[in-house]
Coordinates of C-alpha atoms and ligand atoms in Angstrom, one line a residue:
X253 CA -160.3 101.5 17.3
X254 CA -160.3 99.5 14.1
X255 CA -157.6 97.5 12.5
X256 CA -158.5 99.2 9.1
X257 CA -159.2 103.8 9.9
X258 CA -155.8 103.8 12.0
X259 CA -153.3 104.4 9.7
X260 CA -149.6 103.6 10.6
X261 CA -146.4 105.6 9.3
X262 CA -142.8 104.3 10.0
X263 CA -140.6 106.8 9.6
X264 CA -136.5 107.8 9.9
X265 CA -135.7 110.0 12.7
X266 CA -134.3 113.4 11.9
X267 CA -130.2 113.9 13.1
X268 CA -129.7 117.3 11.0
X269 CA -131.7 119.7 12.4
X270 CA -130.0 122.8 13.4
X271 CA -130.7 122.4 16.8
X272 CA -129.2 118.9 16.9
X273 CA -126.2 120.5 14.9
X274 CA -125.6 123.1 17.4
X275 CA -126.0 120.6 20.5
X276 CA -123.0 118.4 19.1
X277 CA -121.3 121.6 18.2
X278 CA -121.4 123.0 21.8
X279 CA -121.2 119.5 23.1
X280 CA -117.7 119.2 21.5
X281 CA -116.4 122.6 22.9
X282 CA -116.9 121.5 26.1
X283 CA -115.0 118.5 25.5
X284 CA -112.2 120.8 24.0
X285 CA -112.0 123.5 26.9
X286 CA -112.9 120.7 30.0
X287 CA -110.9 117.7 28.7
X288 CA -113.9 115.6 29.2
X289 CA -117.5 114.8 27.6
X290 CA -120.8 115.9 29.2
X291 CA -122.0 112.5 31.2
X292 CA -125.4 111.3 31.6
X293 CA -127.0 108.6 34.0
X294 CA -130.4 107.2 33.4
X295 CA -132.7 105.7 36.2
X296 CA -134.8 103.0 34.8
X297 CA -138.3 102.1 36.3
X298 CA -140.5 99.3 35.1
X299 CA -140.7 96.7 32.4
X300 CA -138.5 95.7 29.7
X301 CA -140.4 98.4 27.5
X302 CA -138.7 100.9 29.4
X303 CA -135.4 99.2 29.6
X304 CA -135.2 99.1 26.0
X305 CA -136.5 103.0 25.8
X306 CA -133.4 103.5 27.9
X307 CA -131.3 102.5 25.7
X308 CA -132.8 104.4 22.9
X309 CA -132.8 107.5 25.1
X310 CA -128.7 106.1 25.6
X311 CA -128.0 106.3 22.0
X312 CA -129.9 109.4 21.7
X313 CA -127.6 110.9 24.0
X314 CA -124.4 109.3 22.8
X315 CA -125.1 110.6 19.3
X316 CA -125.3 114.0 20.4
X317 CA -121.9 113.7 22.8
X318 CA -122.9 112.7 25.9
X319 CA -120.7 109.8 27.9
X320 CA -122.6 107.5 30.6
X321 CA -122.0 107.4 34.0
X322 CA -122.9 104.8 36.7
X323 CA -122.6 108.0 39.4
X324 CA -125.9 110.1 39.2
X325 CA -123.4 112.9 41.6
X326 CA -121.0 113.1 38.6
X327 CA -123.9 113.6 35.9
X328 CA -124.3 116.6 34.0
X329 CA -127.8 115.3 33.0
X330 CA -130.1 113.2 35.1
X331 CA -132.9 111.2 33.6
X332 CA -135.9 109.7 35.6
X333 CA -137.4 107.2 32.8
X334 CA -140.4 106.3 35.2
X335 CA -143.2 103.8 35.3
X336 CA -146.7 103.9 37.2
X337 CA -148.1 100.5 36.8
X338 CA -148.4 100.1 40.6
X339 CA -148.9 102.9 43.3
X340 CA -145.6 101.8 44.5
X341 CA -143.7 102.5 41.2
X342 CA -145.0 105.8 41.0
X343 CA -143.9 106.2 45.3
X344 CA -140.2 105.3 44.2
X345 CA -140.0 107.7 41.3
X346 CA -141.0 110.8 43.5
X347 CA -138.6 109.8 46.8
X348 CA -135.4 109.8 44.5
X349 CA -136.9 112.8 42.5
X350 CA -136.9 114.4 46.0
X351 CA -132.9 112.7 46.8
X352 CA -132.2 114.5 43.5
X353 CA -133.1 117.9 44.6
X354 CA -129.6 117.8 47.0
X355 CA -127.5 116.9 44.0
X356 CA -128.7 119.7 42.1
X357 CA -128.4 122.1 44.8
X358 CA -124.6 121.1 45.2
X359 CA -124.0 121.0 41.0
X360 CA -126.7 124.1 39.8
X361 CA -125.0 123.0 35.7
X362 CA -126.5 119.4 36.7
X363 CA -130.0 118.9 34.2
X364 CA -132.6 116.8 35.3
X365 CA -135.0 115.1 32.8
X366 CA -137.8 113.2 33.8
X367 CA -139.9 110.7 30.6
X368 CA -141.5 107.6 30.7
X369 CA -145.0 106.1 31.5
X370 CA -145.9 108.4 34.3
X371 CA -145.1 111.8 32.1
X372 CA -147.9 110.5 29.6
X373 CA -150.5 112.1 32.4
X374 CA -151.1 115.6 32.5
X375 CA -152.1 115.5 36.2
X376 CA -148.3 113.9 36.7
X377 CA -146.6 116.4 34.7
X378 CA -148.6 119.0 36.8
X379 CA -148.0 117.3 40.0
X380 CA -144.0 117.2 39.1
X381 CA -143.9 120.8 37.5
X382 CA -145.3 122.0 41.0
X383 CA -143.6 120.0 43.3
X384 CA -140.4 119.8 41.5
X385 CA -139.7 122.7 40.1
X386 CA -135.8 121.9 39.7
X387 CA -136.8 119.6 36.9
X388 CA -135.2 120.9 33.7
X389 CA -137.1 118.6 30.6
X390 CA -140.1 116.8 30.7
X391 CA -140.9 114.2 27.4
X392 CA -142.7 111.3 27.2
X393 CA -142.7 107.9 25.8
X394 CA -143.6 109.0 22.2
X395 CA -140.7 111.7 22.0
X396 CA -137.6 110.3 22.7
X397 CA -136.3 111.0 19.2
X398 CA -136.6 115.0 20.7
X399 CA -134.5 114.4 23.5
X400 CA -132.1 116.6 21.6
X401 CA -133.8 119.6 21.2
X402 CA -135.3 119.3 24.3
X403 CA -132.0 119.2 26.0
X404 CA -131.0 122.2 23.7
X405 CA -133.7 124.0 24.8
X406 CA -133.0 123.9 28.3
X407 CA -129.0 124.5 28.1
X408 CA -129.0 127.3 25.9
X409 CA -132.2 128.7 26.0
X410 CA -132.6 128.6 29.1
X411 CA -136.4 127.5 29.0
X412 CA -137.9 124.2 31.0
X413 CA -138.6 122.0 27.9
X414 CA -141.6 119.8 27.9
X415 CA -142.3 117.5 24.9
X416 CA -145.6 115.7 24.9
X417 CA -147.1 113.4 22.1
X418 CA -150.7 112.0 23.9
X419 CA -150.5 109.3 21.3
X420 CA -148.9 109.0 17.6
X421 CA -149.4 107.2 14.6
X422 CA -145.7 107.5 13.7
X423 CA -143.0 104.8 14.7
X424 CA -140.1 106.1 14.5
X425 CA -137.7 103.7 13.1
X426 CA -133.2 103.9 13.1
X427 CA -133.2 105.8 16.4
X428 CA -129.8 105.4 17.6
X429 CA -129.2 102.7 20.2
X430 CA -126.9 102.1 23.9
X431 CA -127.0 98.4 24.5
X432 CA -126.6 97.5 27.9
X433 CA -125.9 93.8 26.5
X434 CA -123.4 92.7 23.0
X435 CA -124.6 89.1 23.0
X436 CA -128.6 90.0 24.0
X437 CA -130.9 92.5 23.0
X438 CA -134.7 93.9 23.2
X439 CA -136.9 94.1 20.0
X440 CA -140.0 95.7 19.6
X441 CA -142.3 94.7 18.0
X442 CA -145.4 96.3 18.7
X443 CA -146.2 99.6 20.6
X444 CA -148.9 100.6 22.9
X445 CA -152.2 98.3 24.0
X446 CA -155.4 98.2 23.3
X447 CA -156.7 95.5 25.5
X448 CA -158.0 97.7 28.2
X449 CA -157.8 95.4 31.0
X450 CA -159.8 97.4 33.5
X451 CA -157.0 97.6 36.2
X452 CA -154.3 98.3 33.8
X453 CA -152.6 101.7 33.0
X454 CA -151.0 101.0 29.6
X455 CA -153.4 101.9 27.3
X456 CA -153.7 104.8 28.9
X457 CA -149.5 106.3 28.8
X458 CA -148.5 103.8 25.9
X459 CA -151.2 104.4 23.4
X460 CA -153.1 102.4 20.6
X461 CA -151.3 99.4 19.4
X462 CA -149.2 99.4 16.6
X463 CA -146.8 96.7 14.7
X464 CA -143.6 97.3 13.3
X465 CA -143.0 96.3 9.8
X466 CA -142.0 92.7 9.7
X467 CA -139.1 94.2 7.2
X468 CA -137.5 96.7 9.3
X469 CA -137.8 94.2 12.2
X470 CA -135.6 91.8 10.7
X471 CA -133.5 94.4 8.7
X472 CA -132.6 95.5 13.2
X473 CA -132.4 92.0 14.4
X474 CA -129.7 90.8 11.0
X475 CA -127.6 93.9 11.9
X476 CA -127.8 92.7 15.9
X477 CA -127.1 89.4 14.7
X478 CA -123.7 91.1 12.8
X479 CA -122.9 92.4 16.0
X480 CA -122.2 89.5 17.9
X481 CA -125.9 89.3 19.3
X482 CA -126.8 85.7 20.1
X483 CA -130.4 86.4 21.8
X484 CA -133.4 88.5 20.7
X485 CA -136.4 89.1 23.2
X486 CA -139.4 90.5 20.9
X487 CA -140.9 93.4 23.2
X488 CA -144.8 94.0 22.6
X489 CA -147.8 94.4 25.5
X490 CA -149.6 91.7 23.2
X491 CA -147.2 90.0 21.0
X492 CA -149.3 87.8 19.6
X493 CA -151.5 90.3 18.0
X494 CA -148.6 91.6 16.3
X495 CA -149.4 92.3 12.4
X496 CA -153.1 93.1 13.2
X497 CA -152.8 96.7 12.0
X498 CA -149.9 96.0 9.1
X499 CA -151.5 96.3 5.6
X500 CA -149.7 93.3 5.1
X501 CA -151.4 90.1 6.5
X502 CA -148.2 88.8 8.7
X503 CA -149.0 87.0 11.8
X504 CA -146.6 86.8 15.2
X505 CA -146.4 82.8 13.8
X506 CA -145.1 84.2 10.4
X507 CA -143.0 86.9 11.9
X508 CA -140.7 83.7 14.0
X509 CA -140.2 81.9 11.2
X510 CA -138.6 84.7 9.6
X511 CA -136.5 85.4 12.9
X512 CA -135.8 81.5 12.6
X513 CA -133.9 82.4 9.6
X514 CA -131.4 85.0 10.6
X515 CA -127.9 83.6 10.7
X516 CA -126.1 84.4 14.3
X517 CA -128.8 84.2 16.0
X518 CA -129.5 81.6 18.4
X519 CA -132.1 82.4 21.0
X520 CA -135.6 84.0 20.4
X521 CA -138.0 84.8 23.2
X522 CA -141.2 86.5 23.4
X523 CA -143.1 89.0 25.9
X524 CA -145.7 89.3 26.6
X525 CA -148.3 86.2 25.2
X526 CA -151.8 87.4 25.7
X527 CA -153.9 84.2 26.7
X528 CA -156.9 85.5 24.2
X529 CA -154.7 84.9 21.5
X530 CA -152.4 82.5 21.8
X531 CA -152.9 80.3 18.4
X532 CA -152.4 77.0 17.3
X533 CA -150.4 78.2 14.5
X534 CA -148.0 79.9 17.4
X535 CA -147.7 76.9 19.5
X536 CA -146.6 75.3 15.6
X537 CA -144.0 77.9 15.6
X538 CA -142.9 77.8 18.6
X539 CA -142.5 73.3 17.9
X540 CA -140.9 74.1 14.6
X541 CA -138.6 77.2 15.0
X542 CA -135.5 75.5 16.4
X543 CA -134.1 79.0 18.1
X544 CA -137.3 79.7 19.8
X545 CA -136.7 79.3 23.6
X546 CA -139.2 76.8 25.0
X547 CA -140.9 79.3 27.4
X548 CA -144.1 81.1 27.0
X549 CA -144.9 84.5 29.7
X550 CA -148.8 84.0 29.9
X551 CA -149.8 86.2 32.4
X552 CA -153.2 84.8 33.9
X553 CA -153.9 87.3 36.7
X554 CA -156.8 85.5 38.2
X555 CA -158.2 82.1 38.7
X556 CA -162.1 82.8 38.8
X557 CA -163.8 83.7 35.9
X558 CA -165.8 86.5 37.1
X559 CA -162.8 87.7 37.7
X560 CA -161.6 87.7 35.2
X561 CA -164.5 88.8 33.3
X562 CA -164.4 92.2 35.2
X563 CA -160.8 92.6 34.1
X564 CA -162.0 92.4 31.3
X565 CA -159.5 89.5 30.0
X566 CA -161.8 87.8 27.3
X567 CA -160.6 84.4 28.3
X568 CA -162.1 82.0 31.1
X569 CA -160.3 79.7 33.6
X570 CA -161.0 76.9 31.4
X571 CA -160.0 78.1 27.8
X572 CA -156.6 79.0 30.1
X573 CA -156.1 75.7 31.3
X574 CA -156.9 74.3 28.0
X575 CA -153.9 76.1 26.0
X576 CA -151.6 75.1 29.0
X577 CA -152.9 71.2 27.7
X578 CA -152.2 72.1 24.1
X579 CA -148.7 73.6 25.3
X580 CA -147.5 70.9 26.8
X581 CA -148.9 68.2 24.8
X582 CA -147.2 69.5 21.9
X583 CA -143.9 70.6 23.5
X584 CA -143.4 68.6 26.9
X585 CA -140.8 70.8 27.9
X586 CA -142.0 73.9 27.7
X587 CA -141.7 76.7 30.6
X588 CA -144.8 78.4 31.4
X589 CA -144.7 81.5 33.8
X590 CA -147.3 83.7 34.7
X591 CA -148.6 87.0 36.3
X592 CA -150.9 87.3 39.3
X593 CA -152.9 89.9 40.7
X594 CA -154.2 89.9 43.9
X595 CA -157.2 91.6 45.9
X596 CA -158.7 92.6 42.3
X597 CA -161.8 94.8 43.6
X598 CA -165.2 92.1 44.5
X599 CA -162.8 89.3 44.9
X600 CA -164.2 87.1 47.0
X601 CA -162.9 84.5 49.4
X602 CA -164.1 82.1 47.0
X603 CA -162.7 83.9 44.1
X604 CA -159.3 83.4 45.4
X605 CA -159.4 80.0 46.0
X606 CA -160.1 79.7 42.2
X607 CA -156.8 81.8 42.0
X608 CA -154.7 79.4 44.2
X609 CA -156.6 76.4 42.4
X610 CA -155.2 77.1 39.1
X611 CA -151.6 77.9 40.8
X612 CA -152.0 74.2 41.5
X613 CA -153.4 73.1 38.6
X614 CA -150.9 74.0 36.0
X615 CA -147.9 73.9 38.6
X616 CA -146.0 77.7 37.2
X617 CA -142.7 77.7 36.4
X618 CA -142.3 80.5 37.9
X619 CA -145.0 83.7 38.6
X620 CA -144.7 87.4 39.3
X621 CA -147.4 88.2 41.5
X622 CA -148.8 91.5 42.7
X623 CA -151.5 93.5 45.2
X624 CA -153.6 95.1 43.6
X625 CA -153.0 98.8 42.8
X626 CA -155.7 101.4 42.0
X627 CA -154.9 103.4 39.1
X628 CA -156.8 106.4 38.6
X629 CA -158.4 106.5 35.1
X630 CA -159.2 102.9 34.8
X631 CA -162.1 101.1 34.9
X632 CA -161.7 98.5 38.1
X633 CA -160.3 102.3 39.9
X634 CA -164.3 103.2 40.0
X635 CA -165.5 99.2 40.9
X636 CA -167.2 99.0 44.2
X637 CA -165.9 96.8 46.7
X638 CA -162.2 97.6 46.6
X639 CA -160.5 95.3 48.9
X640 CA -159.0 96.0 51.9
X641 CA -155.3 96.2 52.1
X642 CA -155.2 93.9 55.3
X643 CA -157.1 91.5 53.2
X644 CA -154.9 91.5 50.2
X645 CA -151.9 90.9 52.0
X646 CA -153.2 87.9 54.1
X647 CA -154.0 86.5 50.5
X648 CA -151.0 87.1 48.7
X649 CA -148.8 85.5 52.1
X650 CA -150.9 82.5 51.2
X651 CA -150.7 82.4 47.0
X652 CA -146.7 82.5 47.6
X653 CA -147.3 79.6 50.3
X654 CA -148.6 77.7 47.5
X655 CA -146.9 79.0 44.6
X656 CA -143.1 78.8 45.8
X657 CA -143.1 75.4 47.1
X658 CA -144.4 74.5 43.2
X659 CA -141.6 76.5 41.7
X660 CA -138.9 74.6 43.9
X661 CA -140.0 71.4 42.9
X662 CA -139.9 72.3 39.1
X663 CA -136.5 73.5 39.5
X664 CA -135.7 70.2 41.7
X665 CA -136.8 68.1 38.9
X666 CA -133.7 70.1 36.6
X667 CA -131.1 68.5 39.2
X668 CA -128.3 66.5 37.4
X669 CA -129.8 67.5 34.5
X670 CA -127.3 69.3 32.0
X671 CA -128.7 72.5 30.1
X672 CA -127.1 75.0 27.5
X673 CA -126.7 78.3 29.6
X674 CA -126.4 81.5 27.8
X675 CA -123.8 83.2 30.2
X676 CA -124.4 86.9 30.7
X677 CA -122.6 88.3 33.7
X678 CA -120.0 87.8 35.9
X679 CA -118.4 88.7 38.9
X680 CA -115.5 87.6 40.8
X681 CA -115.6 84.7 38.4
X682 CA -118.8 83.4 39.3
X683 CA -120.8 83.3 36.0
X684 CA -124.8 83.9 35.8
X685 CA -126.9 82.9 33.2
X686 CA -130.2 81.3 31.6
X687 CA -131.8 78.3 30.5
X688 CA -133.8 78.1 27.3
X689 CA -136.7 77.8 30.2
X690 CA -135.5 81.3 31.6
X691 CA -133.9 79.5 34.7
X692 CA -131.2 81.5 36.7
X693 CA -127.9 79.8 37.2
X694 CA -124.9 80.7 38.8
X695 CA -121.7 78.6 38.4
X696 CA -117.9 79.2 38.3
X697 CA -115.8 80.0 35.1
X698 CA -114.0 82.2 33.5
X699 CA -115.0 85.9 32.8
X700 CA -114.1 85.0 28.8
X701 CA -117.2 82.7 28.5
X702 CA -119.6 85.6 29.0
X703 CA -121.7 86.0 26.1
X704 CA -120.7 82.3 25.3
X705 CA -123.4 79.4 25.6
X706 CA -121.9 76.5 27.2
X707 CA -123.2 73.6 28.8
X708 CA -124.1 73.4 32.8
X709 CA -124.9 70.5 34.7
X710 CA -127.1 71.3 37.6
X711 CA -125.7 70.8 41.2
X712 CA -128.0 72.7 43.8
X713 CA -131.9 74.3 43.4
X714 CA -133.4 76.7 45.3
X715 CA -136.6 78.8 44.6
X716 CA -135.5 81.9 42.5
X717 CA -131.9 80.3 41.4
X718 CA -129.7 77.1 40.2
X719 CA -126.4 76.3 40.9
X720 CA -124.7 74.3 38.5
X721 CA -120.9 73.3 37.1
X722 CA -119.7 73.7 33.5
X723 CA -119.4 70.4 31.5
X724 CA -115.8 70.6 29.9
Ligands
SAH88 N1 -149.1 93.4 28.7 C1 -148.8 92.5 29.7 C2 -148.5 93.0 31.1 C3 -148.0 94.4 31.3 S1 -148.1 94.9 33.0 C4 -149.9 91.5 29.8 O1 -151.0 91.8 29.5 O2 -149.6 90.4 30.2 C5 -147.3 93.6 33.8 C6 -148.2 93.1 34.9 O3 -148.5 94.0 35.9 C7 -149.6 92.6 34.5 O4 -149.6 91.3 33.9 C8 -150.3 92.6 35.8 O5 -150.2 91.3 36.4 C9 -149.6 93.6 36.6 N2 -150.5 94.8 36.8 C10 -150.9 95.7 35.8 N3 -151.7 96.6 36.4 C11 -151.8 96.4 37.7 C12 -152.4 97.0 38.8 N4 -153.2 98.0 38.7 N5 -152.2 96.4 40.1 C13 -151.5 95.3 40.2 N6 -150.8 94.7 39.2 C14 -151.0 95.2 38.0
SF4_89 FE1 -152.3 96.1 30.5 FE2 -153.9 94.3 29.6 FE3 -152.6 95.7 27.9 FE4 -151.3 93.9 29.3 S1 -152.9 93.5 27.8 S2 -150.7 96.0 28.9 S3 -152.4 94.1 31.3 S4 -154.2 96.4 29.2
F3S90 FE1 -144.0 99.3 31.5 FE2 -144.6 100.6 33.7 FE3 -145.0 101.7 31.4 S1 -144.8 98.4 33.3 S2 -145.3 100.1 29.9 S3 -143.0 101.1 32.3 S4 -146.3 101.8 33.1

């Protein structure tokens, strides 16, 4: 797909249809005769694009009359918002869809809804139909806005409600919104994908790629920034191909600048950086924007460039290792993280090493690594040579023998050191947060500092957390 024949449209969610009316109506006699409001409880599988569709679906919800609960037994309405990026994702989904089945069977009134990633295939949607026929509503990640009707559909018409976009050319902008955080929120900045890495489902369940309008981005993150909001994370499969499609030229660069510039707010972060397109004019931004946290997510999923070339990455090991130079030349400090796939179909021994060699070379901050998962439908799904599990897992016990010791002695070298720490939980006064560099750190304080940034000096490292004291 070109940049210039796919033609965007932001537009407003509708509220005042009749069946929306009629919802809230009905929603607000039960509330009446019961003495309490209908309560929802959302399950939330996969990445922070879901998350933040969760809380979309939330406000959806909320706007209509629904209450949350953290009991899925004392739900009225159930919702699976699944992902299938992994085989084992997709596993999880269908053993609590099958827990699910008891609750419903005690509480006949209970709803179930099931959206997300995996939905967005018809063989899915066929599988769950079939298999689970308690399941009430079926959408998918381009219809949240119709949760409403949906829902109305299935209470008072009676009728199993399935709403289905393949793809859209719409974003749908002002749909209402459940936080789970005051002082940190999701952004998005760009929908869909249209990288086609060949092991990679995206494409596939989120569609083309499309950019918000630099305008209503900042219009949402000055009202968060009213709210109390101290952090932004910018949500997009490819952030920094963000504007490509906008009529507009506005790069990702451009759009922080802008971000910079909004009073309140204090942190801005980024996922996910694409290596392909990483530009000097970013790593500028990133240098020059004060509030931008000094961390860059640049997934490198292989080491060997044939690799990478089969999955279809457009970058080699070298062009990889150069940015990591430019990175830390021009900001010393800087985090980098990563993503790693393992057992990619044809990786040879040799291949791996190339893997493990760059794990050494630029010394991660940190790294999510995975097996690799067939996914049917994708390109590297039909690639000879599939490696055996056995084989995988041998590999992937020795990446983490290699990669963890690395990320213990990057957090060794933050010892004594003293870092601002935005706090965001807490529990029997033990206070969790993170560093500019994404670093998780635990300390003791009081349960008022939580959305506060305060300053921690760090006591105790281990691989996937800090310890640290508050400076008074
Ligand atoms: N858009 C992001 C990643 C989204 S998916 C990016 O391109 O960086 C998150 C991670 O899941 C990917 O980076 C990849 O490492 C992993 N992943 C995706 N498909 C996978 C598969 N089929 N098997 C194993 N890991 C996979
Ligand atoms: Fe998947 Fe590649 Fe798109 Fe990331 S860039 S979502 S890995 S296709
Ligand atoms: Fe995210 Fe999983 Fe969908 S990783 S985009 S929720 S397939």
């Amino acid at each position: 797909m070109t940049d210039k024949n796919y033609e965007i449209i932001s537009e407003d969610i509708r509220t005042d249809s009749d069946k929306i009316i009629e919802l809230k109506n009905c929603n607000e006699q039960f509330f009446i005769m019961e003495g309490r409001r209908k309560k929802y409880h959302i399950l939330t599988y996969g990445c922070q694009m879901n998350e933040h569709d969760s809380e979309k679906i939330a406000g959806m919800l909320t706007s209509v009359g629904y209450e949350e609960t953290d009991d899925e037994k004392q739900a009225d309405l159930v919702i699976f918002n699944t992902c299938l990026i992994r085989e084992n994702a997709e596993l999880r989904v269908f053993g609590k869809l099958g827990e699910v089945k008891g609750l419903k069977r005690n509480n006949p009134h209970m709803l179930v809804a099931v959206c997300g990633c995996m939905m967005q295939r018809q063989e899915i949607r066929e599988k769950v139909l079939k298999k689970f026929s308690f399941v009430d509503i079926i959408f998918g990640t381009n219809t949240i806005h119709e949760l409403p009707m949906l829902i109305y559909d299935a209470e008072i018409n009676k009728r199993k409600s399935v709403g289905i976009v393949d793809d859209t050319k719409s974003i749908y902008e002002n749909m209402p919104k459940r936080r789970k955080f005051k002082h940190k929120a999701l952004v998005n900045i760009t929908y869909g994908c249209d990288n086609f890495c060949t092991y990679c489902v995206v494409p596939y369940v989120r569609g083309r790629e499309k950019s918000r309008e630099p305008d209503d981005i900042i219009r949402e993150i000055k009202a968060l920034a009213e709210d109390g909001c101290k952090e932004v994370t910018l949500l997009g499969q490819n952030v920094n191909s963000y504007g490509r499609n906008l009529d507009k030229k506005v790069t990702f660069a451009d759009l922080l600048y802008q971000i910079n510039k909004i009073d309140g707010i204090e942190r801005i972060r980024f996922m996910t950086s694409h290596p392909k397109d990483l530009t000097d004019d970013l790593i500028t931004a990133i240098k020059e924007c004060g509030k931008v946290c000094r961390h860059v997510h640049l997934p490198v999923q292989a080491g060997s460039n044939e690799v990478l070339r089969r999955m279809n990455r457009k970058y080699t090991k070298e062009h990889y290792l150069s940015l990591v130079e430019k990175l830390r030349k021009d900001l010393p400090d800087i985090a980098i993280t990563t993503d790693i796939i393992v057992g990619f179909p044809g990786e040879t021994e040799e291949d791996f090493l190339e893997t493990i060699d760059m794990v050494k070379k630029v010394r991660f901050d940190s790294a999510f690594t995975f097996l690799y998962s067939m996914r049917e439908g994708t390109a590297a799904a039909k690639m000879e040579n599939q490696i055996p599990d056995d084989v995988k897992h041998k590999r992937f016990d020795r990446l983490l023998e290699v990669l963890y010791p690395i990320v213990l002695e990057k957090n060794k070298e933050c010892l004594g050191k003293v870092f601002p720490v935005l706090v965001e939980t807490v529990e029997n006064n033990r206070l969790t947060g993170r560093t500019e560099h994404f670093r998780l750190v635990h300390f003791k304080g009081s349960r008022d500092l939580v959305g506060e940034i305060v300053n921690v000096r760090i006591t105790k490292v281990k691989t996937f957390h800090m310890e640290g004291e508050i400076l008074e």
